Amino acid sequence: MSVSVPDTASKPHKGFRLDLKTAGPLLALILLIILGYSLNPLFLGEGNVTNLLTRSAFIGIIAVGATFVITAGGIDLSVGSMAAFIAGMMIIIMNAAVDSMGASIWTVLLGIGCSLILGIGAGFINGFLTTKGKIEAFIVTLGTMGIYRSLITYFADGGTLSLNRGAREIYRPVYYDSFIGLPYPVWVFIIVALLGWVLMNRTAFGRYCMAIGSNEQVARYSAIKVDRVRTLTYILQGLCVSLATIIYVPRLGSASSATGVLWELEAIAAVIIGGTMLKGGYGRIGGTVIGALILTAIGNILNLTDIISNYLNGAVQGVIIVAAVYLQRGSFRTGRRAKKAE
Amino acid sequence: MAEAPDANVPSILSASRISKSFGEIPVLFSIDFDVRPGEVHAIIGENGAGKSTLIKILSGIEQPTSGSITYGGEKVVLPPNGEAAAMGIVVIHQELLLAEHLSVADSIFLGRELKSGPFLDLKAMRDQAKAILDTLHVSIDPDARINTLSVADKQMVEIAKAISRDARVIIMDEPTAVLSVAESRTLFEQVRRLTAKGVAVIFISHKLDEIMELADRVTVLRDGQLIATVGTENLTPDSIAQMMVGRELSNLYPPKREPDVDTEVVLSVRGLSAPGISDISFDLRRGEILGFAGLIGSGRTAVAEVIAGLSAKTGGEVTVNGEPADYSDVSKSVAAGLAYMTKDRKGRGLLLNAGLQPNLTLLTLKKHLKMGFLDGRSEAQALDRAVRRFDIRARDPSVQVGKLSGGNQQKLMLGKTMESDPEIVIMDEPTRGIDVGTKQQIYHIIAALAAEGKAIIVISSEMQEVIGLSHRVVVMRQGRMAGVLEGAEITEAEIMRYAAGIKQGGENERLSA
């Protein structure tokens, strides 16, 4: 009879591995905070903490969406250009609205509404092309990435699109004002992360994303509408990009071809650092949030100290990404070795 | 025990007192085996008898837990990862391991490319490949891409590859399972040519007639034990079968309870056609177990997948409880009370990285929603029920399903399928690759489900299983129904006659029997 063997050796081992995988990113963030504080106590000053959280909100919100796409076995490279494109369109639409009916709260709401529609639409296009068009997500989103980037360059005529001064005054508080001590962008980040966590861990949709990313055939044979779920992940991603753009535009009140450059890589990096597997099947929203905080904290620490030039920000981030993934894989490898020894 | 005629030739590869355990599960018990140059030595046994483990040990892929291997007169420890091929022990796997996009010549020399300086010597490789293929008397273009070849030609490429490595022992794992009768003939000729050159061939097959024809000696394994090694001239297909099974079938299979003649038909298929199948017609009644027999590739799975909404039909009618059943995806067939359990439990049935609970409820997750959110307790209760009902054994429910034994995986998949509470269940190879004890459990579960009034289709390549379980048997051959058998007609010989195309027809008058 094939009774599975209770081997005592693997139990504590497994517990350890699980700890390392879920708590690893959090541990890294804590170490980073200690390091930052010891290098410059200003790091934990109130102003800097809110600044850090606000900065991480853009990447963090986008990364929550990316967690779904990646968990379901996809990838979206277009988010950075999509953000720039949506920001540009928002400014053009709001400026046109100011011209025709003057600056008011409605101008801003119109811009926000258009941003949501554009984000959802752009996500749907990515999703539709990958599922119904049966083109690899990498190719589709590489294509749309180029399209959005050149569209914003075209609309800005190679320069910068600036929001009408009147509208800017009305819109400004969305980025700069606070509610119970935390700036609005941080609240948006918190709400998006919480909703994302519930969606991933407590709904059928989240379970389906993991199933599809883990094995698409199993998902199909288990009565899951694979194309629909996949498309929804891209729509969700588009929605997250649009939310991030809505809180980004009032920061500078402008958009140019340099807006959102490399955001896609930072978002993917945040997801991976957080413990989600790039090949899909396993997604962790909490990890993604921590990943976004880690990435922002690195830049922030470099700004506050003179030890390493701020120009090396990308290099430090790169090292952290590779190290994070190596640690995760390393724990997998010990797991496999243990299995072989059985 | 009689010895083969060339008993005086020393064996080229031999295994002595080989035992193997995976974890604490023993799969081979002190097996002695040897093969001589120029000999075809067949290994037979039911699924799970330990054939594949023995092959893996003989080719170095697995190391024995105890016992020793002698090769060319010397005691050796065979290197792992197929490196034994370089020593002259080559395995030709059932799933041919060829890179689909390489050319024939590339494939033959893969890993040992001929070079001139730092560059590949393409011409030399092509010429040598052609020369080897010529000695096999096959006309395969050395420049053809592997994916343009038939399965039989791919096998020839594998054999050419083995020859190019100066193989002294070639192990063929069910090479004829995917071949037509004519293609099998050609393969046998090749095998004879190889043995005439002094190559030793170890041949695994389920087909007794092939073994009688080709093998010099036969080794029978059962449940990991060596039953006998006998010269073929002292054997009949009957005596082999007896040694293979070695137990009363009545112990293994539950008694059949014929459904009443007037129970309603729940599934009716008329003239169904789809890529790979044509003109399939049958009825399935409540409480009935309908067997689908036939060779691998005869289209049985295609029929099931069309009915379950996994692939589209091109013609014909399917009705479930009198309603037309054109399901565009699986969720619709499940909703209509029809569930299909795939034969590919690792690739299509289960998420190997996930635990038991997500796997069990994946098909029916909507049942475990409370105000739109997943209800973990309801899922846990479902797992509890399934574990009891199907006797699923795991050390804890969070263990990755990929680490369970095949039998427990199969029972979990059965539990997952039955979670949808189907009226009609199509089970594709429900006992593939699992041990005989678990098989017996599954047979009893299937019979109990039928007794409850479920209508069940069992697709199986194990003829004994089809015979032991089914009230009626549909035999398929090359995408068509070759015949329908019932009652006393359901015998191995009769099924084989239809499956091999010796006998045909007779299905029409029995359609609604």
Tab-separated table of C-alpha atoms in Angstrom, chain B residues 142-295:
chain	number	residue	atom	x	y	z
B	142	PRO	CA	19.229	13.153	-42.969
B	143	ASP	CA	18.265	16.813	-43.497
B	144	ALA	CA	14.594	16.354	-42.570
B	145	ARG	CA	13.381	18.047	-39.424
B	146	ILE	CA	12.379	15.645	-36.659
B	147	ASN	CA	8.919	17.203	-36.364
B	148	THR	CA	8.129	16.278	-39.965
B	149	LEU	CA	8.718	12.555	-39.322
B	150	SER	CA	6.202	9.905	-38.350
B	151	VAL	CA	6.528	8.276	-34.946
B	152	ALA	CA	7.893	5.132	-36.587
B	153	ASP	CA	10.564	7.130	-38.423
B	154	LYS	CA	11.491	8.923	-35.230
B	155	GLN	CA	12.038	5.548	-33.641
B	156	MET	CA	14.325	4.623	-36.522
B	157	VAL	CA	16.277	7.810	-35.856
B	158	GLU	CA	16.632	6.739	-32.234
B	159	ILE	CA	17.875	3.352	-33.356
B	160	ALA	CA	20.315	5.016	-35.763
B	161	LYS	CA	21.494	7.159	-32.892
B	162	ALA	CA	22.045	4.046	-30.794
B	163	ILE	CA	24.002	2.394	-33.609
B	164	SER	CA	26.134	5.500	-34.097
B	165	ARG	CA	27.136	5.156	-30.464
B	166	ASP	CA	28.197	1.547	-30.960
B	167	ALA	CA	25.532	0.432	-28.557
B	168	ARG	CA	26.090	-3.035	-27.133
B	169	VAL	CA	22.850	-3.094	-25.188
B	170	ILE	CA	19.690	-1.390	-26.467
B	171	ILE	CA	16.736	-1.121	-24.119
B	172	MET	CA	13.429	-0.515	-25.866
B	173	ASP	CA	10.581	0.642	-23.653
B	174	GLU	CA	7.261	-0.305	-25.246
B	175	PRO	CA	8.425	0.672	-28.704
B	176	THR	CA	5.363	-0.715	-30.472
B	177	ALA	CA	2.758	0.983	-28.290
B	178	VAL	CA	2.505	3.850	-30.736
B	179	LEU	CA	3.154	1.908	-33.960
B	180	SER	CA	0.792	0.385	-36.475
B	181	VAL	CA	1.091	-3.315	-37.234
B	182	ALA	CA	3.105	-2.701	-40.407
B	183	GLU	CA	5.418	-0.283	-38.615
B	184	SER	CA	5.926	-2.834	-35.853
B	185	ARG	CA	6.987	-5.381	-38.509
B	186	THR	CA	9.672	-3.009	-39.776
B	187	LEU	CA	10.836	-2.432	-36.234
B	188	PHE	CA	11.129	-6.179	-35.623
B	189	GLU	CA	13.275	-6.529	-38.711
B	190	GLN	CA	15.575	-3.845	-37.333
B	191	VAL	CA	15.733	-5.609	-33.999
B	192	ARG	CA	16.704	-8.857	-35.747
B	193	ARG	CA	19.377	-7.041	-37.723
B	194	LEU	CA	20.762	-5.593	-34.506
B	195	THR	CA	20.859	-8.944	-32.746
B	196	ALA	CA	22.485	-10.553	-35.778
B	197	LYS	CA	25.326	-8.067	-35.236
B	198	GLY	CA	25.631	-9.185	-31.633
B	199	VAL	CA	23.757	-6.333	-29.993
B	200	ALA	CA	21.788	-7.307	-26.916
B	201	VAL	CA	18.218	-6.018	-26.878
B	202	ILE	CA	16.029	-5.645	-23.805
B	203	PHE	CA	12.455	-5.316	-24.992
B	204	ILE	CA	9.525	-4.120	-22.922
B	205	SER	CA	6.054	-4.741	-24.246
B	206	HIS	CA	2.540	-5.473	-23.129
B	207	LYS	CA	1.729	-7.336	-26.299
B	208	LEU	CA	2.192	-11.035	-25.672
B	209	ASP	CA	2.130	-12.065	-29.335
B	210	GLU	CA	5.000	-9.704	-30.107
B	211	ILE	CA	7.017	-11.128	-27.293
B	212	MET	CA	6.371	-14.688	-28.420
B	213	GLU	CA	7.561	-13.719	-31.867
B	214	LEU	CA	10.597	-11.639	-31.062
B	215	ALA	CA	12.076	-12.628	-27.720
B	216	ASP	CA	14.529	-15.415	-26.940
B	217	ARG	CA	13.869	-15.239	-23.235
B	218	VAL	CA	11.160	-13.625	-21.155
B	219	THR	CA	11.423	-12.262	-17.624
B	220	VAL	CA	8.135	-11.827	-15.808
B	221	LEU	CA	7.849	-9.280	-12.981
B	222	ARG	CA	4.937	-8.924	-10.647
B	223	ASP	CA	4.623	-6.397	-7.820
B	224	GLY	CA	8.370	-5.866	-7.820
B	225	GLN	CA	9.198	-9.573	-7.585
B	226	LEU	CA	10.971	-11.710	-10.148
B	227	ILE	CA	8.465	-14.429	-11.052
B	228	ALA	CA	10.480	-16.284	-13.664
B	229	THR	CA	12.946	-16.024	-16.518
B	230	VAL	CA	11.965	-18.534	-19.192
B	231	GLY	CA	12.992	-19.361	-22.736
B	232	THR	CA	10.246	-18.347	-25.128
B	233	GLU	CA	9.995	-21.813	-26.687
B	234	ASN	CA	8.657	-23.093	-23.376
B	235	LEU	CA	5.925	-20.493	-23.156
B	236	THR	CA	2.433	-19.876	-24.400
B	237	PRO	CA	0.660	-16.499	-24.207
B	238	ASP	CA	-1.592	-18.094	-21.600
B	239	SER	CA	1.221	-19.174	-19.342
B	240	ILE	CA	2.808	-15.721	-19.548
B	241	ALA	CA	-0.475	-14.047	-18.681
B	242	GLN	CA	-0.936	-16.343	-15.731
B	243	MET	CA	2.525	-15.510	-14.431
B	244	MET	CA	1.903	-11.790	-14.942
B	245	VAL	CA	-1.372	-11.664	-13.093
B	246	GLY	CA	-0.768	-14.500	-10.652
B	247	ARG	CA	-3.927	-13.966	-8.707
B	248	GLU	CA	-7.607	-14.528	-9.048
B	249	LEU	CA	-9.219	-11.678	-10.909
B	250	SER	CA	-12.263	-11.958	-8.698
B	251	ASN	CA	-10.216	-10.610	-5.817
B	252	LEU	CA	-9.184	-7.559	-7.732
B	253	TYR	CA	-12.502	-6.555	-9.248
B	254	PRO	CA	-15.764	-6.107	-7.413
B	255	PRO	CA	-18.745	-8.187	-8.595
B	256	LYS	CA	-20.580	-6.625	-11.527
B	257	ARG	CA	-24.103	-5.416	-10.937
B	258	GLU	CA	-25.867	-5.216	-14.243
B	259	PRO	CA	-28.056	-2.142	-14.548
B	260	ASP	CA	-31.702	-2.814	-15.349
B	261	VAL	CA	-32.518	-2.897	-19.022
B	262	ASP	CA	-35.051	-0.134	-18.665
B	263	THR	CA	-32.906	2.400	-16.799
B	264	GLU	CA	-32.804	5.649	-18.683
B	265	VAL	CA	-30.102	6.605	-21.128
B	266	VAL	CA	-28.230	9.631	-19.765
B	267	LEU	CA	-25.637	10.110	-22.483
B	268	SER	CA	-26.297	9.498	-26.117
B	269	VAL	CA	-23.730	9.980	-28.861
B	270	ARG	CA	-24.596	9.740	-32.563
B	271	GLY	CA	-22.195	9.956	-35.457
B	272	LEU	CA	-19.714	12.078	-33.510
B	273	SER	CA	-16.745	13.304	-35.542
B	274	ALA	CA	-13.796	15.507	-34.647
B	275	PRO	CA	-10.131	15.679	-35.610
B	276	GLY	CA	-8.827	12.131	-35.073
B	277	ILE	CA	-12.210	10.467	-34.618
B	278	SER	CA	-15.166	9.812	-36.844
B	279	ASP	CA	-18.617	8.351	-36.651
B	280	ILE	CA	-18.765	7.483	-32.952
B	281	SER	CA	-22.178	6.338	-31.674
B	282	PHE	CA	-23.091	4.862	-28.316
B	283	ASP	CA	-25.527	5.128	-25.414
B	284	LEU	CA	-24.750	5.189	-21.720
B	285	ARG	CA	-27.292	4.272	-19.068
B	286	ARG	CA	-27.596	5.242	-15.453
B	287	GLY	CA	-25.663	2.760	-13.306
B	288	GLU	CA	-23.725	1.400	-16.234
B	289	ILE	CA	-19.950	1.128	-16.617
B	290	LEU	CA	-19.020	1.377	-20.263
B	291	GLY	CA	-15.443	0.415	-21.064
B	292	PHE	CA	-13.465	1.982	-23.886
B	293	ALA	CA	-10.704	-0.321	-25.061
B	294	GLY	CA	-8.253	0.071	-27.893
B	295	LEU	CA	-4.604	0.709	-28.592
